[in-house]
Coordinates of C-alpha atoms in Angstrom, one line a residue:
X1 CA 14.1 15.9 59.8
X2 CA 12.4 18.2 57.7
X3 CA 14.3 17.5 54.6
X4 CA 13.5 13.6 55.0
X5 CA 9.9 14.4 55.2
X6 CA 10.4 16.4 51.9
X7 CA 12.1 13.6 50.5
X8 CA 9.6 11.2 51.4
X9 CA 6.8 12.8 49.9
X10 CA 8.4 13.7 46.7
X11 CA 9.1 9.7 46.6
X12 CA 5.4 9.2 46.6
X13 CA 4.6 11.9 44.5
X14 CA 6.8 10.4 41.9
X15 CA 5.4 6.7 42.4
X16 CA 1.8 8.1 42.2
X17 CA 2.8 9.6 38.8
X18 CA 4.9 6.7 37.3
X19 CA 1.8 4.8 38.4
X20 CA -0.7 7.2 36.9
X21 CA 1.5 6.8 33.3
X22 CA 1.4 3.4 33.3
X23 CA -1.8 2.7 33.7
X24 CA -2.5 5.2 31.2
X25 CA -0.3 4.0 28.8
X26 CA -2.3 0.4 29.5
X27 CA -5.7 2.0 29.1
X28 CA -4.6 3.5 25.8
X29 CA -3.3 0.1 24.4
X30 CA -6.4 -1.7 25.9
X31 CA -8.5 1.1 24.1
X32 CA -6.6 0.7 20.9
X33 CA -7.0 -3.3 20.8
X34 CA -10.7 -3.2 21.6
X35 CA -11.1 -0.6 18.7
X36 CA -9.0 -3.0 16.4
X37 CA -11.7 -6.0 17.7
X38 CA -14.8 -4.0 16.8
X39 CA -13.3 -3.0 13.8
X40 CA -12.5 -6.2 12.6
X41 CA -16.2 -7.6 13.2
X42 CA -17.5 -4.5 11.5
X43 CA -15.2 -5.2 8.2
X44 CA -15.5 -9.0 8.7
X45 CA -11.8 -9.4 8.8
X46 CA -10.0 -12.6 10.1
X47 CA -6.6 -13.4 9.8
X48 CA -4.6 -16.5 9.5
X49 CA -2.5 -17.4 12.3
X50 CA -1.8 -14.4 15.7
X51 CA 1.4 -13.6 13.9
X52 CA 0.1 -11.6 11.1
X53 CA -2.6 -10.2 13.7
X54 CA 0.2 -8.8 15.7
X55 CA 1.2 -7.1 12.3
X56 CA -1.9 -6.0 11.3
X57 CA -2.8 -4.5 14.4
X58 CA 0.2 -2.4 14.4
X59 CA -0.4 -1.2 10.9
X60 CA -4.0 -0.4 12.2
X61 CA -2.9 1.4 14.9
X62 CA -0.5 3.6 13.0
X63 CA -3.7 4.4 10.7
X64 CA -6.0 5.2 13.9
X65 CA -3.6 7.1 15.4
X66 CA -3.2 9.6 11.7
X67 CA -6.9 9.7 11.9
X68 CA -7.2 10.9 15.6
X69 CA -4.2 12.9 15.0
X70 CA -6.1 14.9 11.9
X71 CA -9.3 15.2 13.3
X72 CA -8.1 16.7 16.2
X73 CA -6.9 19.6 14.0
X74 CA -10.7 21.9 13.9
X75 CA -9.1 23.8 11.0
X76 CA -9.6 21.3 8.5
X77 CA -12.3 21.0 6.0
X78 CA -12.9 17.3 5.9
X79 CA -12.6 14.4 8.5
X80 CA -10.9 11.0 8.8
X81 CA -12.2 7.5 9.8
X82 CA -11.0 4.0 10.0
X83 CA -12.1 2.0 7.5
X84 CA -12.0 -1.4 5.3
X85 CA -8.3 -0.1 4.3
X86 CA -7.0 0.5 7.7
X87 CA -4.8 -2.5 7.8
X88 CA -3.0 -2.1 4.8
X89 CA 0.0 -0.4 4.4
X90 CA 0.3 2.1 2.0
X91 CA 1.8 0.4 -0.5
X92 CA -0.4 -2.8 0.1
X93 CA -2.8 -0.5 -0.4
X94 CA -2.3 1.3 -3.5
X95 CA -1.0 -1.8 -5.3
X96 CA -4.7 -3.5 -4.5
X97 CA -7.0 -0.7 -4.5
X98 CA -5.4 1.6 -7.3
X99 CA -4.8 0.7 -10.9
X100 CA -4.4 3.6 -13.2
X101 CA -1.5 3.4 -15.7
X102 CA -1.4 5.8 -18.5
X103 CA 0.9 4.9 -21.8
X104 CA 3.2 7.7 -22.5
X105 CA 1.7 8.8 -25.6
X106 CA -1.6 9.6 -24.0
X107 CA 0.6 11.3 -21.3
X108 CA 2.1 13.3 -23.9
X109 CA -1.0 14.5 -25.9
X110 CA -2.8 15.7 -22.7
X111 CA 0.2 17.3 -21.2
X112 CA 0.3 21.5 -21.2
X113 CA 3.3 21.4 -22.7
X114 CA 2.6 20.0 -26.0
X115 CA 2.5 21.3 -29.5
X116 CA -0.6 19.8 -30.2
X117 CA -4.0 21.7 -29.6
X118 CA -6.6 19.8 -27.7
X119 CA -10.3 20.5 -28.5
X120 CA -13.4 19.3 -27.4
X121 CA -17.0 20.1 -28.1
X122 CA -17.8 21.2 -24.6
X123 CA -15.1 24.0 -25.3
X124 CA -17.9 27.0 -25.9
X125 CA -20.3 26.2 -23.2
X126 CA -20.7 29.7 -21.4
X127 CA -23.2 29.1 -18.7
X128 CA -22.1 26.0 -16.1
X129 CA -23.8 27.5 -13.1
X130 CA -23.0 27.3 -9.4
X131 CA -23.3 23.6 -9.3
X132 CA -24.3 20.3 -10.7
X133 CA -25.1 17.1 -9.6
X134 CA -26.0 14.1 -12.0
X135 CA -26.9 11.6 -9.4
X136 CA -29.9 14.3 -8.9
X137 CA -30.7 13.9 -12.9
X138 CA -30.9 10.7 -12.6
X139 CA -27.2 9.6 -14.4
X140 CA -25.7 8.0 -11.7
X141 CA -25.7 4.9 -10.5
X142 CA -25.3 3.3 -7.1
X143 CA -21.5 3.3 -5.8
X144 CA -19.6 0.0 -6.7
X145 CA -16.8 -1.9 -5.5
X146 CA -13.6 -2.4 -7.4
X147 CA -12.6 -5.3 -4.6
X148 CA -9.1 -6.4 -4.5
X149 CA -8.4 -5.7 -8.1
X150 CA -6.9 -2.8 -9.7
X151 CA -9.8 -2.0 -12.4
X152 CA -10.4 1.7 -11.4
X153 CA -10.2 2.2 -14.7
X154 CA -12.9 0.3 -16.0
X155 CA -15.1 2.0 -13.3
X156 CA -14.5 5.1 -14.1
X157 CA -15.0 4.8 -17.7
X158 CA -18.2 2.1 -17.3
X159 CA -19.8 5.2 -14.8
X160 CA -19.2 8.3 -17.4
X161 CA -20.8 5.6 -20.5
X162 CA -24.0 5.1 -18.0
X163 CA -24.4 8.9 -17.4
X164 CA -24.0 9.7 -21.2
X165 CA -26.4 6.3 -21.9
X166 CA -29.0 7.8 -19.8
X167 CA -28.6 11.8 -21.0
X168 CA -29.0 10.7 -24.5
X169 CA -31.5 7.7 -24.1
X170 CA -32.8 9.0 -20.8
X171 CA -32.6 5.1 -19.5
X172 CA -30.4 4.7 -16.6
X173 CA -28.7 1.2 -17.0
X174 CA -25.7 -0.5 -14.7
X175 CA -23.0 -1.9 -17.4
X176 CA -20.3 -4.3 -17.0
X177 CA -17.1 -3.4 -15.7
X178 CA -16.5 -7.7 -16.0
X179 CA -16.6 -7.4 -19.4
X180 CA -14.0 -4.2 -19.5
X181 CA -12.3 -6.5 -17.4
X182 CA -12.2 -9.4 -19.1
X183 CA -12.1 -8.2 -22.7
X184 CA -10.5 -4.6 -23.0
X185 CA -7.0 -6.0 -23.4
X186 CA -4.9 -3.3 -26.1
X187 CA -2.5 -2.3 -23.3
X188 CA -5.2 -2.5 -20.1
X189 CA -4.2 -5.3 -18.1
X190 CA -7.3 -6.4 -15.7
X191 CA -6.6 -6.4 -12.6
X192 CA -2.9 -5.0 -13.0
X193 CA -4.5 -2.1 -14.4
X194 CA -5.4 -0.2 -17.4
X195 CA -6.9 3.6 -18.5
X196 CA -10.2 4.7 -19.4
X197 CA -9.1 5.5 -23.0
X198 CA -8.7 2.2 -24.0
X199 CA -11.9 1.0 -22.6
X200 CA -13.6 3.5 -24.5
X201 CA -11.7 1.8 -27.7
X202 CA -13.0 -1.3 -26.6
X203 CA -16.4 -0.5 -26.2
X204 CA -16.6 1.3 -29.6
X205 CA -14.5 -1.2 -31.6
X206 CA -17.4 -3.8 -29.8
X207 CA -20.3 -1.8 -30.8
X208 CA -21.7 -1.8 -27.4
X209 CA -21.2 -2.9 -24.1
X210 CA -23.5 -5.0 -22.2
X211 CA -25.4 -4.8 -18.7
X212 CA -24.2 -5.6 -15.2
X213 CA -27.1 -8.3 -14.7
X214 CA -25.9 -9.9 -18.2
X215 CA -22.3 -10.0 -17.0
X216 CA -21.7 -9.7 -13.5
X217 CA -18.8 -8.5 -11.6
X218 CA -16.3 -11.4 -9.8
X219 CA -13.1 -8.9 -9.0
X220 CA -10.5 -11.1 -11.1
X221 CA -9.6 -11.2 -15.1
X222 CA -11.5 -14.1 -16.5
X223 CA -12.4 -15.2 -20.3
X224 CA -13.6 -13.0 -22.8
X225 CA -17.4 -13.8 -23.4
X226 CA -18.8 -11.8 -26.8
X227 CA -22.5 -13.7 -26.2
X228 CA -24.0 -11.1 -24.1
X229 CA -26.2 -8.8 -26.0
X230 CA -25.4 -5.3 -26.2
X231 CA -26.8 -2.5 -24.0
X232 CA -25.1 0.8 -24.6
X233 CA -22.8 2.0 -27.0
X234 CA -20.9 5.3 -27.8
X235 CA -19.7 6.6 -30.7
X236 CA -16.3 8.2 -29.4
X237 CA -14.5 9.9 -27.2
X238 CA -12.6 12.6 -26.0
X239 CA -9.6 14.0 -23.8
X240 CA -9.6 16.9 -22.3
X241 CA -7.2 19.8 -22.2
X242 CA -4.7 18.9 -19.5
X243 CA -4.0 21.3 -16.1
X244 CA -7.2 23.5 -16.9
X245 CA -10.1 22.8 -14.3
X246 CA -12.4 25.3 -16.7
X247 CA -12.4 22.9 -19.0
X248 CA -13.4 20.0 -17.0
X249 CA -16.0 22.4 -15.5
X250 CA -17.7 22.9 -18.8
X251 CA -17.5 19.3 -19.7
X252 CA -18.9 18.2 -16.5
X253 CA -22.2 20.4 -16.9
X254 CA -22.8 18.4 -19.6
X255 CA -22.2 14.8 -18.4
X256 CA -20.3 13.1 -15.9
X257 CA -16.3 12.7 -17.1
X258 CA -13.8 9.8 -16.0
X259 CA -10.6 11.4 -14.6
X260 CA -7.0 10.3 -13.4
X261 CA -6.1 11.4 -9.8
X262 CA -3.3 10.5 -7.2
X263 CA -5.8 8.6 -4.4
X264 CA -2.6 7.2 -3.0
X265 CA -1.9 8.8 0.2
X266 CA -3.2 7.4 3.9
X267 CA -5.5 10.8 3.8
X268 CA -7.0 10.1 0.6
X269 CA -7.3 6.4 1.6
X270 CA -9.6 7.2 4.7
X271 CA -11.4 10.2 3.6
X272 CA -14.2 10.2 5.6
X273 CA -16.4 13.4 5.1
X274 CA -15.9 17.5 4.1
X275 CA -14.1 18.9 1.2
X276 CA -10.9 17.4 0.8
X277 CA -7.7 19.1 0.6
X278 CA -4.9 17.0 2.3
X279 CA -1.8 16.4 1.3
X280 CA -1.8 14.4 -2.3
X281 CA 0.9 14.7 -5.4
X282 CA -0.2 14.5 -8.7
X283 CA 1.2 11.0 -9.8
X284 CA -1.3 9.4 -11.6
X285 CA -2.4 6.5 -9.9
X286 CA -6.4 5.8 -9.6
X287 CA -9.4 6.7 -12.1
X288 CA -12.8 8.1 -10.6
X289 CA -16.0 9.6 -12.2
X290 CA -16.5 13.3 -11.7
X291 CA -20.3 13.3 -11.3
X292 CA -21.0 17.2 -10.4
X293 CA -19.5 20.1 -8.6
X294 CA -21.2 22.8 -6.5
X295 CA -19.7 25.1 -3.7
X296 CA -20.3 25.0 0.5
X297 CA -21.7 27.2 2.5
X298 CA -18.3 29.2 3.5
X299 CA -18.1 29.5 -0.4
X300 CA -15.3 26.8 -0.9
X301 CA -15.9 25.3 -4.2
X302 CA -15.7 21.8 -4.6
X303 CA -16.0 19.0 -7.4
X304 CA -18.3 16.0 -6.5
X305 CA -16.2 12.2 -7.4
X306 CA -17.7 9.1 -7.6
X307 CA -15.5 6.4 -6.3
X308 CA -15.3 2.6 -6.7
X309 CA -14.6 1.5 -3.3
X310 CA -17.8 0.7 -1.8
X311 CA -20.2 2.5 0.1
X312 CA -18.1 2.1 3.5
X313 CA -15.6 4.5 2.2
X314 CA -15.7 8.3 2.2
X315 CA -19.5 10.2 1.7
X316 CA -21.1 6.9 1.4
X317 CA -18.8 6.2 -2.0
X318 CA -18.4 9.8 -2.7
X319 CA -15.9 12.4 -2.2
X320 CA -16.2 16.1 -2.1
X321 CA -12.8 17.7 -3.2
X322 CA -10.9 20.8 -3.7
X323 CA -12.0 22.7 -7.0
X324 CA -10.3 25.7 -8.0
X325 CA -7.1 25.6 -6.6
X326 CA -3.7 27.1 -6.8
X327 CA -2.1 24.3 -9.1
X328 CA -3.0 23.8 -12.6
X329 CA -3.3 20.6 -12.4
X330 CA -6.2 20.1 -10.3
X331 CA -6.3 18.8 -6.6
X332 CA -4.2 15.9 -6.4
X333 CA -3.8 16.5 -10.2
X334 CA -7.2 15.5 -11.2
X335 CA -7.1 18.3 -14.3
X336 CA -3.9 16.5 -15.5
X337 CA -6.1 13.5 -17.8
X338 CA -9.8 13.6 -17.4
X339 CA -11.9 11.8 -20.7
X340 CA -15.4 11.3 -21.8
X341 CA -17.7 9.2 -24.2
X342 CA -19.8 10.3 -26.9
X343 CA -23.2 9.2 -27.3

């Protein structure tokens, strides 16, 4: 008799707990699909039919749960969110969002292994100091948005022209990635990307560039218009030495410097906040602007990127990453091609 009482109650037991998963396992779901909803409203994202919702939502819940996963983990130095990118795959991702492609000549100049001596007229600066930031000089302007259209590259290099603009002319002016976009056509390809060099070229073979009011942004590659008047210009350019952050560090206390990095991975994509460090190769795939550099207060140090993905993403545009690491190529290989104008 006593054995069927034991077995009785170990029958319930066993319900209560199936029970107690389940419903769990419903809360969780419920959780995750009202988080998807509010999301959605907050990024003003509709879809076309409940098909691709179902898809999306799984995609987005694959990105949630990496970002819970991470910022469970106290040991790490910077935090994940969900945000405008968090329905893309990985892939989607990087072939809207990205758009950095190097020819193999400028590749081969700027790599460590070549013959050929790179020099730069930063090269003798002694004193950098602890930090810099130019957005506190005034050489920044506010964080833009590249949109669904891989022109990193003419970010990057329009936001190093308006820091040098306003170092040498000491007026800050927004310029026209549109007109990079439109125009800067020796081997960039719009929206199917380009590289900083060759927008530099551009500009310089133009004699100027105009302003952002003059030529506005519209995210796609449209026709060349050479009837806006001319609002900045720069005499040159230069590349850096490649896989040596000292060298960047001594050009950056001078003025801000456009840079190649790997922003591919689903870390990277929802940076959120801290000093970065996740996981990141070093292929090559997005431009930013390094604006600055300084250090925290556990003494990590840290270089300051401006980013062209809106304001929504990372430290309200920004990112705070990794400086003086183990690899001589930079975090996610940010040393390896890194140019700026000359005023």
């Amino acid at each position: 008799m006593a054995s069927i009482t034991l077995l009785i109650l170990a029958i319930i037991l066993c319900s209560r707990t199936l029970g107690a998963t389940s419903r769990g396992g419903l809360f969780e779901a419920s959780a995750v699909t009202e988080k998807h909803e509010q999301w959605m409203a907050r990024y003003h994202r509709a879809y076309s039919d409940e098909s691709e919702k179902t898809n999306r939502f799984e995609v987005f819940k694959k990105n949630l749960e990496f970002v819970e996963k991470h910022n469970m983990n106290t040991n790490m130095t910077y935090k994940l969110d969900v945000n405008q990118f968090s329905d893309l795959t990985d892939e989607e991702f990087r072939a809207r969002y990205t758009g950095l492609v190097a020819p193999k000549e400028v590749l081969r100049i700027s790599s460590s292994d070549s013959d050929q001596k790179v020099s730069f007229r930063h090269e003798n600066v002694s004193d950098t100091g602890e930090s810099m930031d130019w957005r506190q000089e005034g050489a920044v302007t506010s964080v833009k948005n590249q949109g669904h259209c891989g022109v990193c590259w003419a970010f990057s290099a329009v936001a190093a022209v308006e820091g040098i603009t306003k170092i040498a002319k000491g007026e800050l002016l927004s310029l026209s990635e549109q007109q990079l976009l439109d125009c800067s056509r020796d081997f960039n390809k719009g929206c199917a990307g380009g590289i900083m060099s060759k927008a530099f070229e551009y500009i310089i073979k133009n004699q100027g560039i105009t302003s952002e009011d003059n030529y506005p942004y519209h995210a796609s590659q449209q026709t060349c218009s050479a009837t806006h008047p001319v609002s900045a210009t720069i005499s040159g350019y230069e590349t850096l030495p490649s896989d040596d952050e000292q060298s960047l560090l001594k050009a950056v206390s001078q003025q801000p410097v456009s840079v190649a990095i790997d922003g591919y991975g689903p870390a990277f994509k929802q940076y959120r906040g801290g000093i970065f460090d996740g996981e990141c190769g070093t292929d090559l795939n997005h431009a930013v602007t390094v604006v600055g550099y300084g250090m925290s207060e556990d003494g990590t140090k840290y270089w300051l990127l401006k980013n062209s993905w809106g304001q929504t993403w990372g430290e309200n545009g920004y990112m705070r990453i990794k400086r003086d690491v183990d690899s001589p190529q930079g975090m996610c290989g940010l040393a390896r091609l890194a140019f700026y104008p000359l005023a």
